[in-house]
């Protein structure tokens, strides 16, 4: 998947991932609270690589490696309208955080449940651009459309011995994506599943609703679906 074109991306630009549906409870919980398909964001750094935060920590990857880990349905490469120096500074900031743990509490002070410096994906971006871009205000939301705390998040914070930080300041890929300083450069939908004809009785042919095996060179009449001729 490294064939995704990052040639138009500059250092400091952003890459958003979106998914229509997911079997991953964590990803689904992230998307549900924002009612948005956007669930992840990364920042472009030197050599067309990306820095982003996943539950296993802050990673330095190619776009292909990130796609393999996150399995999105859609990728958006987004230009950040900021000075070159500001974008380089943001990318350098992100690079200094490579290897740090994930902020599993989504705490505004960048301290996780182990009491150490850490980041979640959108927080890494907002911190990198702190003082340069004012992203849309976002308050953490863990409720469903009926105003009830989602069961996933209730259990998530109970396991960590913390209360659910509903309405506390934070960030989310969906809110960052709404910033007026961001401009779409490329969007790509990914085809994740391909039909393997060898596993489906080779390439099936049907005539009149019945499966037939056509030998090479054999001819048959074609009926046009509209005219019936």
PDB file of C-alpha atoms in Angstrom:
ATOM      1  CA  UNK A   1       0.000   0.000   0.000  1.00  0.00           C
ATOM      2  CA  UNK A   2       3.046   2.282  -0.186  1.00  0.00           C
ATOM      3  CA  UNK A   3       1.899   3.176  -3.710  1.00  0.00           C
ATOM      4  CA  UNK A   4      -0.443   5.795  -2.216  1.00  0.00           C
ATOM      5  CA  UNK A   5       0.896   9.060  -3.571  1.00  0.00           C
ATOM      6  CA  UNK A   6       2.363  11.367  -0.933  1.00  0.00           C
ATOM      7  CA  UNK A   7       4.283  13.397  -3.509  1.00  0.00           C
ATOM      8  CA  UNK A   8       1.936  16.369  -3.098  1.00  0.00           C
ATOM      9  CA  UNK A   9       2.098  16.228   0.683  1.00  0.00           C
ATOM     10  CA  UNK A  10       4.404  18.594   2.520  1.00  0.00           C
ATOM     11  CA  UNK A  11       6.084  18.131   5.863  1.00  0.00           C
ATOM     12  CA  UNK A  12       3.457  19.076   8.436  1.00  0.00           C
ATOM     13  CA  UNK A  13       0.449  18.074   6.325  1.00  0.00           C
ATOM     14  CA  UNK A  14      -2.074  15.638   7.778  1.00  0.00           C
ATOM     15  CA  UNK A  15      -3.435  12.244   6.771  1.00  0.00           C
ATOM     16  CA  UNK A  16      -6.929  11.295   7.952  1.00  0.00           C
ATOM     17  CA  UNK A  17      -8.389   7.806   8.027  1.00  0.00           C
ATOM     18  CA  UNK A  18     -12.100   7.095   7.756  1.00  0.00           C
ATOM     19  CA  UNK A  19     -14.079   3.902   8.064  1.00  0.00           C
ATOM     20  CA  UNK A  20     -17.724   3.243   7.251  1.00  0.00           C
ATOM     21  CA  UNK A  21     -17.986   0.367   9.697  1.00  0.00           C
ATOM     22  CA  UNK A  22     -15.603  -1.645  11.829  1.00  0.00           C
ATOM     23  CA  UNK A  23     -15.544  -4.796  13.925  1.00  0.00           C
ATOM     24  CA  UNK A  24     -12.950  -3.206  16.228  1.00  0.00           C
ATOM     25  CA  UNK A  25     -14.719  -2.054  19.401  1.00  0.00           C
ATOM     26  CA  UNK A  26     -12.156   0.681  20.097  1.00  0.00           C
ATOM     27  CA  UNK A  27     -12.370   2.179  16.588  1.00  0.00           C
ATOM     28  CA  UNK A  28     -16.165   1.956  16.647  1.00  0.00           C
ATOM     29  CA  UNK A  29     -16.277   3.726  20.010  1.00  0.00           C
ATOM     30  CA  UNK A  30     -14.029   6.508  18.679  1.00  0.00           C
ATOM     31  CA  UNK A  31     -16.238   7.037  15.616  1.00  0.00           C
ATOM     32  CA  UNK A  32     -19.559   6.719  17.438  1.00  0.00           C
ATOM     33  CA  UNK A  33     -18.914   9.538  19.902  1.00  0.00           C
ATOM     34  CA  UNK A  34     -18.355  11.995  17.041  1.00  0.00           C
ATOM     35  CA  UNK A  35     -20.981  10.564  14.674  1.00  0.00           C
ATOM     36  CA  UNK A  36     -18.277  10.688  12.018  1.00  0.00           C
ATOM     37  CA  UNK A  37     -16.361   8.170   9.898  1.00  0.00           C
ATOM     38  CA  UNK A  38     -13.065   9.913  10.796  1.00  0.00           C
ATOM     39  CA  UNK A  39     -11.307   7.947  13.498  1.00  0.00           C
ATOM     40  CA  UNK A  40      -7.565   8.540  13.061  1.00  0.00           C
ATOM     41  CA  UNK A  41      -5.088  11.230  12.012  1.00  0.00           C
ATOM     42  CA  UNK A  42      -1.337  11.314  11.377  1.00  0.00           C
ATOM     43  CA  UNK A  43       1.186  14.043  10.584  1.00  0.00           C
ATOM     44  CA  UNK A  44       3.581  13.937   7.621  1.00  0.00           C
ATOM     45  CA  UNK A  45       7.254  14.213   8.594  1.00  0.00           C
ATOM     46  CA  UNK A  46      10.546  13.949   6.725  1.00  0.00           C
ATOM     47  CA  UNK A  47      11.056  11.407   3.933  1.00  0.00           C
ATOM     48  CA  UNK A  48       7.283  11.116   3.373  1.00  0.00           C
ATOM     49  CA  UNK A  49       6.835   9.142   6.563  1.00  0.00           C
ATOM     50  CA  UNK A  50       4.118   9.573   9.161  1.00  0.00           C
ATOM     51  CA  UNK A  51       4.045   9.982  12.916  1.00  0.00           C
ATOM     52  CA  UNK A  52       0.833   8.935  14.628  1.00  0.00           C
ATOM     53  CA  UNK A  53      -0.417   7.488  17.902  1.00  0.00           C
ATOM     54  CA  UNK A  54      -2.059   4.083  18.228  1.00  0.00           C
ATOM     55  CA  UNK A  55      -2.856   2.205  21.459  1.00  0.00           C
ATOM     56  CA  UNK A  56       0.605   0.617  21.287  1.00  0.00           C
ATOM     57  CA  UNK A  57       2.292   4.035  21.258  1.00  0.00           C
ATOM     58  CA  UNK A  58       3.531   6.854  19.025  1.00  0.00           C
ATOM     59  CA  UNK A  59       4.764   5.309  15.775  1.00  0.00           C
ATOM     60  CA  UNK A  60       6.980   6.357  12.865  1.00  0.00           C
ATOM     61  CA  UNK A  61       5.717   4.554   9.768  1.00  0.00           C
ATOM     62  CA  UNK A  62       5.259   4.622   6.024  1.00  0.00           C
ATOM     63  CA  UNK A  63       1.722   5.208   4.835  1.00  0.00           C
ATOM     64  CA  UNK A  64       1.564   1.554   3.796  1.00  0.00           C
ATOM     65  CA  UNK A  65       2.467   0.407   7.285  1.00  0.00           C
ATOM     66  CA  UNK A  66      -0.159   2.670   8.818  1.00  0.00           C
ATOM     67  CA  UNK A  67      -2.845   1.434   6.419  1.00  0.00           C
ATOM     68  CA  UNK A  68      -1.934  -2.183   7.200  1.00  0.00           C
ATOM     69  CA  UNK A  69      -2.304  -1.479  10.925  1.00  0.00           C
ATOM     70  CA  UNK A  70      -5.488   0.595  10.733  1.00  0.00           C
ATOM     71  CA  UNK A  71      -7.321  -0.901   7.718  1.00  0.00           C
ATOM     72  CA  UNK A  72      -9.289   2.234   6.747  1.00  0.00           C
ATOM     73  CA  UNK A  73     -11.949   2.429   4.054  1.00  0.00           C
ATOM     74  CA  UNK A  74     -10.764   5.868   2.973  1.00  0.00           C
ATOM     75  CA  UNK A  75      -7.605   7.959   3.210  1.00  0.00           C
ATOM     76  CA  UNK A  76      -7.515  11.739   2.944  1.00  0.00           C
ATOM     77  CA  UNK A  77      -4.282  13.649   2.472  1.00  0.00           C
ATOM     78  CA  UNK A  78      -4.908  17.189   3.679  1.00  0.00           C
ATOM     79  CA  UNK A  79      -2.816  20.317   3.179  1.00  0.00           C
ATOM     80  CA  UNK A  80      -2.286  22.544   6.218  1.00  0.00           C
ATOM     81  CA  UNK A  81      -2.408  26.264   5.436  1.00  0.00           C
ATOM     82  CA  UNK A  82       0.442  27.482   7.624  1.00  0.00           C
ATOM     83  CA  UNK A  83       3.917  28.878   7.116  1.00  0.00           C
ATOM     84  CA  UNK A  84       6.641  26.460   6.079  1.00  0.00           C
ATOM     85  CA  UNK A  85       8.513  27.087   9.316  1.00  0.00           C
ATOM     86  CA  UNK A  86       5.401  26.358  11.398  1.00  0.00           C
ATOM     87  CA  UNK A  87       4.805  23.097   9.554  1.00  0.00           C
ATOM     88  CA  UNK A  88       8.415  21.983   9.913  1.00  0.00           C
ATOM     89  CA  UNK A  89       8.291  22.833  13.607  1.00  0.00           C
ATOM     90  CA  UNK A  90       5.087  20.800  14.032  1.00  0.00           C
ATOM     91  CA  UNK A  91       6.610  17.788  12.271  1.00  0.00           C
ATOM     92  CA  UNK A  92       9.776  18.026  14.356  1.00  0.00           C
ATOM     93  CA  UNK A  93       7.680  18.164  17.518  1.00  0.00           C
ATOM     94  CA  UNK A  94       5.872  14.986  16.474  1.00  0.00           C
ATOM     95  CA  UNK A  95       9.175  13.242  15.736  1.00  0.00           C
ATOM     96  CA  UNK A  96      10.409  13.945  19.272  1.00  0.00           C
ATOM     97  CA  UNK A  97       7.426  11.960  20.604  1.00  0.00           C
ATOM     98  CA  UNK A  98       8.149   8.766  18.651  1.00  0.00           C
ATOM     99  CA  UNK A  99       8.205   5.801  21.008  1.00  0.00           C
ATOM    100  CA  UNK A 100       6.130   7.460  23.717  1.00  0.00           C
ATOM    101  CA  UNK A 101       3.083   5.581  25.048  1.00  0.00           C
ATOM    102  CA  UNK A 102      -0.570   6.143  24.220  1.00  0.00           C
ATOM    103  CA  UNK A 103      -2.670   8.517  26.301  1.00  0.00           C
ATOM    104  CA  UNK A 104      -5.299   5.946  27.222  1.00  0.00           C
ATOM    105  CA  UNK A 105      -7.153   8.434  29.454  1.00  0.00           C
ATOM    106  CA  UNK A 106      -7.426  11.081  26.701  1.00  0.00           C
ATOM    107  CA  UNK A 107      -6.253  13.482  29.399  1.00  0.00           C
ATOM    108  CA  UNK A 108      -5.610  17.106  28.434  1.00  0.00           C
ATOM    109  CA  UNK A 109      -2.353  17.150  30.422  1.00  0.00           C
ATOM    110  CA  UNK A 110      -0.892  14.377  28.212  1.00  0.00           C
ATOM    111  CA  UNK A 111      -0.505  12.011  31.172  1.00  0.00           C
ATOM    112  CA  UNK A 112      -1.836   8.467  30.865  1.00  0.00           C
ATOM    113  CA  UNK A 113      -3.007   5.923  33.448  1.00  0.00           C
ATOM    114  CA  UNK A 114       0.621   5.004  34.196  1.00  0.00           C
ATOM    115  CA  UNK A 115       1.379   8.620  35.070  1.00  0.00           C
ATOM    116  CA  UNK A 116       3.748   9.262  32.159  1.00  0.00           C
ATOM    117  CA  UNK A 117       3.796  11.643  29.177  1.00  0.00           C
ATOM    118  CA  UNK A 118       1.696  10.217  26.372  1.00  0.00           C
ATOM    119  CA  UNK A 119      -0.479  11.151  23.394  1.00  0.00           C
ATOM    120  CA  UNK A 120      -3.554  10.022  21.509  1.00  0.00           C
ATOM    121  CA  UNK A 121      -3.677  10.593  17.757  1.00  0.00           C
ATOM    122  CA  UNK A 122      -5.506  13.920  17.493  1.00  0.00           C
ATOM    123  CA  UNK A 123      -3.810  15.249  20.628  1.00  0.00           C
ATOM    124  CA  UNK A 124      -0.408  14.734  19.009  1.00  0.00           C
ATOM    125  CA  UNK A 125      -1.537  16.952  16.114  1.00  0.00           C
ATOM    126  CA  UNK A 126      -3.061  19.702  18.260  1.00  0.00           C
ATOM    127  CA  UNK A 127       0.006  19.800  20.500  1.00  0.00           C
ATOM    128  CA  UNK A 128       2.311  19.898  17.468  1.00  0.00           C
ATOM    129  CA  UNK A 129       0.465  22.946  16.115  1.00  0.00           C
ATOM    130  CA  UNK A 130      -0.099  24.609  19.482  1.00  0.00           C
ATOM    131  CA  UNK A 131       0.283  28.376  19.098  1.00  0.00           C
ATOM    132  CA  UNK A 132       0.027  28.178  15.297  1.00  0.00           C
ATOM    133  CA  UNK A 133      -3.455  26.833  14.549  1.00  0.00           C
ATOM    134  CA  UNK A 134      -6.561  27.134  16.682  1.00  0.00           C
ATOM    135  CA  UNK A 135      -8.477  23.964  15.915  1.00  0.00           C
ATOM    136  CA  UNK A 136     -12.253  23.851  16.496  1.00  0.00           C
ATOM    137  CA  UNK A 137     -13.072  23.486  20.169  1.00  0.00           C
ATOM    138  CA  UNK A 138     -13.858  19.933  21.162  1.00  0.00           C
ATOM    139  CA  UNK A 139     -15.166  18.510  24.401  1.00  0.00           C
ATOM    140  CA  UNK A 140     -14.725  14.825  25.037  1.00  0.00           C
ATOM    141  CA  UNK A 141     -17.932  12.943  24.433  1.00  0.00           C
ATOM    142  CA  UNK A 142     -18.589   9.355  25.451  1.00  0.00           C
ATOM    143  CA  UNK A 143     -22.372   9.363  25.079  1.00  0.00           C
ATOM    144  CA  UNK A 144     -24.611   7.765  22.493  1.00  0.00           C
ATOM    145  CA  UNK A 145     -27.349   9.547  20.552  1.00  0.00           C
ATOM    146  CA  UNK A 146     -29.670   9.139  23.550  1.00  0.00           C
ATOM    147  CA  UNK A 147     -27.329  10.943  25.930  1.00  0.00           C
ATOM    148  CA  UNK A 148     -26.203   7.794  27.739  1.00  0.00           C
ATOM    149  CA  UNK A 149     -22.549   6.920  28.355  1.00  0.00           C
ATOM    150  CA  UNK A 150     -21.648   4.130  25.943  1.00  0.00           C
ATOM    151  CA  UNK A 151     -21.124   0.825  27.726  1.00  0.00           C
ATOM    152  CA  UNK A 152     -17.725   0.426  26.071  1.00  0.00           C
ATOM    153  CA  UNK A 153     -16.405   3.633  27.664  1.00  0.00           C
ATOM    154  CA  UNK A 154     -18.017   2.920  31.025  1.00  0.00           C
ATOM    155  CA  UNK A 155     -16.101  -0.355  31.275  1.00  0.00           C
ATOM    156  CA  UNK A 156     -12.977   1.198  29.742  1.00  0.00           C
ATOM    157  CA  UNK A 157     -12.625   3.773  32.518  1.00  0.00           C
ATOM    158  CA  UNK A 158     -13.769   1.427  35.286  1.00  0.00           C
ATOM    159  CA  UNK A 159     -10.872  -0.874  34.377  1.00  0.00           C
ATOM    160  CA  UNK A 160      -8.525   2.077  34.884  1.00  0.00           C
ATOM    161  CA  UNK A 161     -10.139   3.181  38.118  1.00  0.00           C
ATOM    162  CA  UNK A 162     -11.178   6.544  36.661  1.00  0.00           C
ATOM    163  CA  UNK A 163     -14.404   8.386  36.002  1.00  0.00           C
ATOM    164  CA  UNK A 164     -15.526   8.964  32.429  1.00  0.00           C
ATOM    165  CA  UNK A 165     -14.215  12.473  31.545  1.00  0.00           C
ATOM    166  CA  UNK A 166     -17.392  13.571  29.798  1.00  0.00           C
ATOM    167  CA  UNK A 167     -17.273  17.170  28.479  1.00  0.00           C
ATOM    168  CA  UNK A 168     -13.643  17.711  29.459  1.00  0.00           C
ATOM    169  CA  UNK A 169     -11.456  19.523  26.882  1.00  0.00           C
ATOM    170  CA  UNK A 170      -9.871  17.341  24.244  1.00  0.00           C
ATOM    171  CA  UNK A 171      -9.700  16.712  20.513  1.00  0.00           C
ATOM    172  CA  UNK A 172     -10.947  14.289  17.873  1.00  0.00           C
ATOM    173  CA  UNK A 173      -9.942  13.642  14.235  1.00  0.00           C
ATOM    174  CA  UNK A 174     -13.421  14.745  13.120  1.00  0.00           C
ATOM    175  CA  UNK A 175     -13.145  18.139  14.831  1.00  0.00           C
ATOM    176  CA  UNK A 176      -9.615  18.716  13.525  1.00  0.00           C
ATOM    177  CA  UNK A 177     -10.831  17.922  10.004  1.00  0.00           C
ATOM    178  CA  UNK A 178     -13.263  20.862  10.200  1.00  0.00           C
ATOM    179  CA  UNK A 179     -10.489  23.428  10.694  1.00  0.00           C
ATOM    180  CA  UNK A 180     -10.590  26.105   7.948  1.00  0.00           C
ATOM    181  CA  UNK A 181      -6.798  25.863   7.604  1.00  0.00           C
ATOM    182  CA  UNK A 182      -7.123  22.378   6.116  1.00  0.00           C
ATOM    183  CA  UNK A 183      -7.504  21.802   2.379  1.00  0.00           C
ATOM    184  CA  UNK A 184      -8.099  18.448   0.689  1.00  0.00           C
ATOM    185  CA  UNK A 185      -5.277  17.305  -1.587  1.00  0.00           C
ATOM    186  CA  UNK A 186      -6.142  13.663  -2.234  1.00  0.00           C
ATOM    187  CA  UNK A 187      -8.782  11.170  -1.210  1.00  0.00           C
ATOM    188  CA  UNK A 188      -8.561   7.475  -1.926  1.00  0.00           C
ATOM    189  CA  UNK A 189     -11.066   4.721  -1.279  1.00  0.00           C
ATOM    190  CA  UNK A 190      -9.480   1.373  -0.556  1.00  0.00           C
ATOM    191  CA  UNK A 191     -10.726  -1.945  -1.948  1.00  0.00           C
ATOM    192  CA  UNK A 192      -9.894  -4.333   0.846  1.00  0.00           C
ATOM    193  CA  UNK A 193     -11.487  -7.499  -0.444  1.00  0.00           C
ATOM    194  CA  UNK A 194     -10.953  -8.917  -3.922  1.00  0.00           C
ATOM    195  CA  UNK A 195     -12.887 -11.812  -5.440  1.00  0.00           C
ATOM    196  CA  UNK A 196     -10.678 -14.850  -5.949  1.00  0.00           C
ATOM    197  CA  UNK A 197     -12.233 -16.620  -8.923  1.00  0.00           C
ATOM    198  CA  UNK A 198     -10.220 -19.763  -8.282  1.00  0.00           C
ATOM    199  CA  UNK A 199     -12.150 -20.206  -5.071  1.00  0.00           C
ATOM    200  CA  UNK A 200     -15.584 -19.712  -6.662  1.00  0.00           C
ATOM    201  CA  UNK A 201     -15.733 -22.564  -9.178  1.00  0.00           C
ATOM    202  CA  UNK A 202     -13.359 -20.553 -11.343  1.00  0.00           C
ATOM    203  CA  UNK A 203     -15.178 -17.709 -13.116  1.00  0.00           C
ATOM    204  CA  UNK A 204     -18.829 -18.743 -13.190  1.00  0.00           C
ATOM    205  CA  UNK A 205     -20.972 -18.153 -16.264  1.00  0.00           C
ATOM    206  CA  UNK A 206     -24.751 -18.147 -16.138  1.00  0.00           C
ATOM    207  CA  UNK A 207     -27.207 -18.375 -19.033  1.00  0.00           C
ATOM    208  CA  UNK A 208     -30.925 -18.416 -18.340  1.00  0.00           C
ATOM    209  CA  UNK A 209     -30.213 -18.718 -14.626  1.00  0.00           C
ATOM    210  CA  UNK A 210     -28.190 -21.916 -15.009  1.00  0.00           C
ATOM    211  CA  UNK A 211     -24.444 -22.305 -14.575  1.00  0.00           C
ATOM    212  CA  UNK A 212     -22.643 -23.374 -17.733  1.00  0.00           C
ATOM    213  CA  UNK A 213     -19.048 -24.167 -18.550  1.00  0.00           C
ATOM    214  CA  UNK A 214     -18.080 -22.400 -21.741  1.00  0.00           C
ATOM    215  CA  UNK A 215     -15.346 -23.944 -23.823  1.00  0.00           C
ATOM    216  CA  UNK A 216     -12.989 -21.645 -25.635  1.00  0.00           C
ATOM    217  CA  UNK A 217     -14.436 -20.523 -28.958  1.00  0.00           C
ATOM    218  CA  UNK A 218     -17.998 -21.628 -28.192  1.00  0.00           C
ATOM    219  CA  UNK A 219     -20.655 -19.122 -29.300  1.00  0.00           C
ATOM    220  CA  UNK A 220     -24.118 -18.421 -27.924  1.00  0.00           C
ATOM    221  CA  UNK A 221     -26.849 -15.860 -28.508  1.00  0.00           C
ATOM    222  CA  UNK A 222     -26.890 -12.755 -26.337  1.00  0.00           C
ATOM    223  CA  UNK A 223     -30.276 -11.342 -25.318  1.00  0.00           C
ATOM    224  CA  UNK A 224     -30.345  -7.599 -24.725  1.00  0.00           C
ATOM    225  CA  UNK A 225     -31.939  -6.889 -21.328  1.00  0.00           C
ATOM    226  CA  UNK A 226     -34.045  -3.936 -22.510  1.00  0.00           C
ATOM    227  CA  UNK A 227     -35.328  -4.964 -25.927  1.00  0.00           C
ATOM    228  CA  UNK A 228     -35.314  -8.728 -25.426  1.00  0.00           C
ATOM    229  CA  UNK A 229     -33.863  -9.064 -28.921  1.00  0.00           C
TER     230      UNK A 229
END
